[in-house]
CSV table of C-alpha atoms in Angstrom, one decimal:
chain,number,residue,atom,x,y,z
A,1,MET,CA,163.7,13.1,90.5
A,2,ALA,CA,161.5,15.1,92.3
A,3,MET,CA,162.5,18.2,90.8
A,4,ASN,CA,162.5,16.9,87.7
A,5,LYS,CA,158.7,15.9,88.3
A,6,ARG,CA,157.8,19.4,89.4
A,7,GLY,CA,159.4,20.8,85.9
A,8,ASN,CA,157.1,18.6,84.1
A,9,VAL,CA,154.0,19.9,85.1
A,10,ARG,CA,152.2,22.7,83.5
A,11,LEU,CA,150.1,25.1,86.3
A,12,PRO,CA,146.9,27.0,85.4
A,13,PRO,CA,148.2,30.9,84.7
A,14,GLU,CA,146.8,32.1,87.6
A,15,VAL,CA,148.8,30.3,90.2
A,16,ASN,CA,151.6,31.8,91.9
A,17,ARG,CA,153.6,32.2,94.6
A,18,ILE,CA,151.5,35.0,96.5
A,19,LEU,CA,148.2,33.6,97.9
A,20,TYR,CA,145.3,36.0,99.2
A,21,VAL,CA,143.6,34.6,102.1
A,22,LYS,CA,139.7,36.1,103.0
A,23,ASN,CA,137.2,35.2,106.3
A,24,LEU,CA,140.1,35.0,108.6
A,25,PRO,CA,139.3,35.6,112.2
A,26,TYR,CA,140.1,39.2,113.4
A,27,LYS,CA,141.9,38.2,116.5
A,28,ILE,CA,144.3,36.2,114.2
A,29,SER,CA,148.3,36.7,115.3
A,30,GLY,CA,150.8,36.2,112.4
A,31,GLU,CA,151.9,32.9,114.7
A,32,GLU,CA,149.0,31.4,114.1
A,33,MET,CA,149.1,32.1,110.1
A,34,TYR,CA,152.4,30.7,110.0
A,35,ASP,CA,151.5,27.0,111.8
A,36,ILE,CA,148.2,26.5,109.4
A,37,PHE,CA,150.3,27.9,106.5
A,38,GLY,CA,153.6,26.6,106.6
A,39,LYS,CA,153.3,23.4,107.3
A,40,TYR,CA,152.6,23.3,103.2
A,41,GLY,CA,156.3,24.6,102.5
A,42,ALA,CA,158.3,27.3,102.8
A,43,ILE,CA,157.0,30.7,103.8
A,44,ARG,CA,158.8,33.7,103.0
A,45,GLN,CA,156.3,36.5,104.4
A,46,ILE,CA,152.8,36.5,105.8
A,47,ARG,CA,150.9,40.2,105.9
A,48,VAL,CA,147.8,39.7,108.0
A,49,GLY,CA,145.7,43.0,107.5
A,50,ASN,CA,145.4,45.5,110.5
A,51,THR,CA,143.2,48.6,109.0
A,52,PRO,CA,139.0,48.5,109.1
A,53,GLU,CA,139.6,47.8,105.5
A,54,THR,CA,141.6,44.6,105.3
A,55,LYS,CA,140.9,42.6,108.8
A,56,GLY,CA,139.9,39.7,107.9
A,57,THR,CA,142.4,38.9,105.5
A,58,ALA,CA,146.1,38.4,104.5
A,59,PHE,CA,148.6,37.8,102.0
A,60,VAL,CA,151.1,34.7,102.1
A,61,VAL,CA,154.0,34.7,100.0
A,62,TYR,CA,155.1,31.1,99.5
A,63,GLU,CA,159.0,30.5,98.0
A,64,ASP,CA,157.7,28.0,96.0
A,65,ILE,CA,154.7,28.0,93.2
A,66,PHE,CA,154.0,24.3,94.2
A,67,ASP,CA,153.9,24.7,98.1
A,68,ALA,CA,151.5,27.9,97.2
A,69,LYS,CA,149.0,25.6,95.0
A,70,ASN,CA,149.1,22.3,97.6
A,71,ALA,CA,148.2,25.0,100.6
A,72,CYS,CA,145.7,26.5,98.1
A,73,ASP,CA,144.0,23.4,97.1
A,74,HIS,CA,144.1,22.2,100.6
A,75,LEU,CA,143.2,25.3,102.9
A,76,SER,CA,140.4,26.7,100.6
A,77,GLY,CA,137.6,26.1,102.9
A,78,PHE,CA,139.4,25.4,106.0
A,79,ASN,CA,137.4,26.4,109.4
A,80,VAL,CA,139.4,28.2,111.5
A,81,CYS,CA,137.3,29.3,114.9
A,82,ASN,CA,134.1,29.0,112.9
A,83,ARG,CA,135.3,30.7,110.0
A,84,TYR,CA,135.5,29.0,106.5
A,85,LEU,CA,138.6,30.2,105.1
A,86,VAL,CA,138.6,31.5,101.2
A,87,VAL,CA,142.1,31.1,99.8
A,88,LEU,CA,142.9,32.8,96.1
A,89,TYR,CA,145.7,33.6,94.2
A,90,TYR,CA,146.9,37.0,94.5
A,91,GLN,CA,146.0,38.7,91.0
A,92,SER,CA,147.5,42.5,90.7
A,93,THR,CA,145.1,43.1,87.7
A,94,ARG,CA,142.3,42.7,90.1
A,95,ALA,CA,144.0,44.5,92.9
A,96,PHE,CA,144.4,47.6,91.6
A,97,LYS,CA,141.5,47.8,89.4
A,98,LYS,CA,139.2,49.1,92.1
A,99,THR,CA,141.8,52.0,92.6
A,100,ASP,CA,141.9,52.6,89.0
A,101,THR,CA,138.4,52.9,88.8
A,102,ASP,CA,138.2,55.5,91.5
A,103,LYS,CA,140.7,57.6,90.1
A,104,LYS,CA,138.9,57.7,87.1
A,105,LYS,CA,135.8,58.7,88.5
A,106,GLU,CA,137.6,61.3,90.7
A,107,GLU,CA,139.4,62.8,87.3
A,108,LEU,CA,136.0,62.7,85.8
A,109,ASN,CA,134.2,64.9,88.7
A,110,GLN,CA,137.1,67.4,88.4
A,111,MET,CA,136.3,67.8,84.9
A,112,LYS,CA,133.0,68.0,85.3
A,113,SER,CA,133.3,70.9,87.9
A,114,LYS,CA,135.8,72.4,85.3
A,115,TYR,CA,133.7,72.8,82.4
A,116,GLY,CA,130.5,73.5,84.5
A,117,LEU,CA,129.1,70.3,83.0
A,118,SER,CA,126.2,68.4,85.1
A,119,THR,CA,124.9,65.0,84.9
A,120,PRO,CA,121.5,63.5,86.5
A,121,GLU,CA,123.3,61.5,89.2
A,122,ASN,CA,124.9,64.8,90.2
A,123,LYS,CA,122.2,66.6,90.8
């Protein structure tokens, strides 16, 4: 019966099973993440950032999209070690946008140097 109710619910298109979490304490462990996020449903995977660029962020992958939505609704703004979590739905189009932009800039600079062109920003 519970599954039948869930089947009739329409979720916004940005909702998915993968949550992107920002503003985490740098020293947080995977076990602590499971304690916080595991209350909302079965978790398939948690990836905590460990490089200088990704510290303070994590990806949480739930088994069920409804559990992810529930966690996002309840944990966005949750206080962990005096830091308020920012919990968003992962959007692959946004994630690769910066790398695509950087790649295009590099290609443009290579073309400029190949053909001897310069712009005011290159001088």
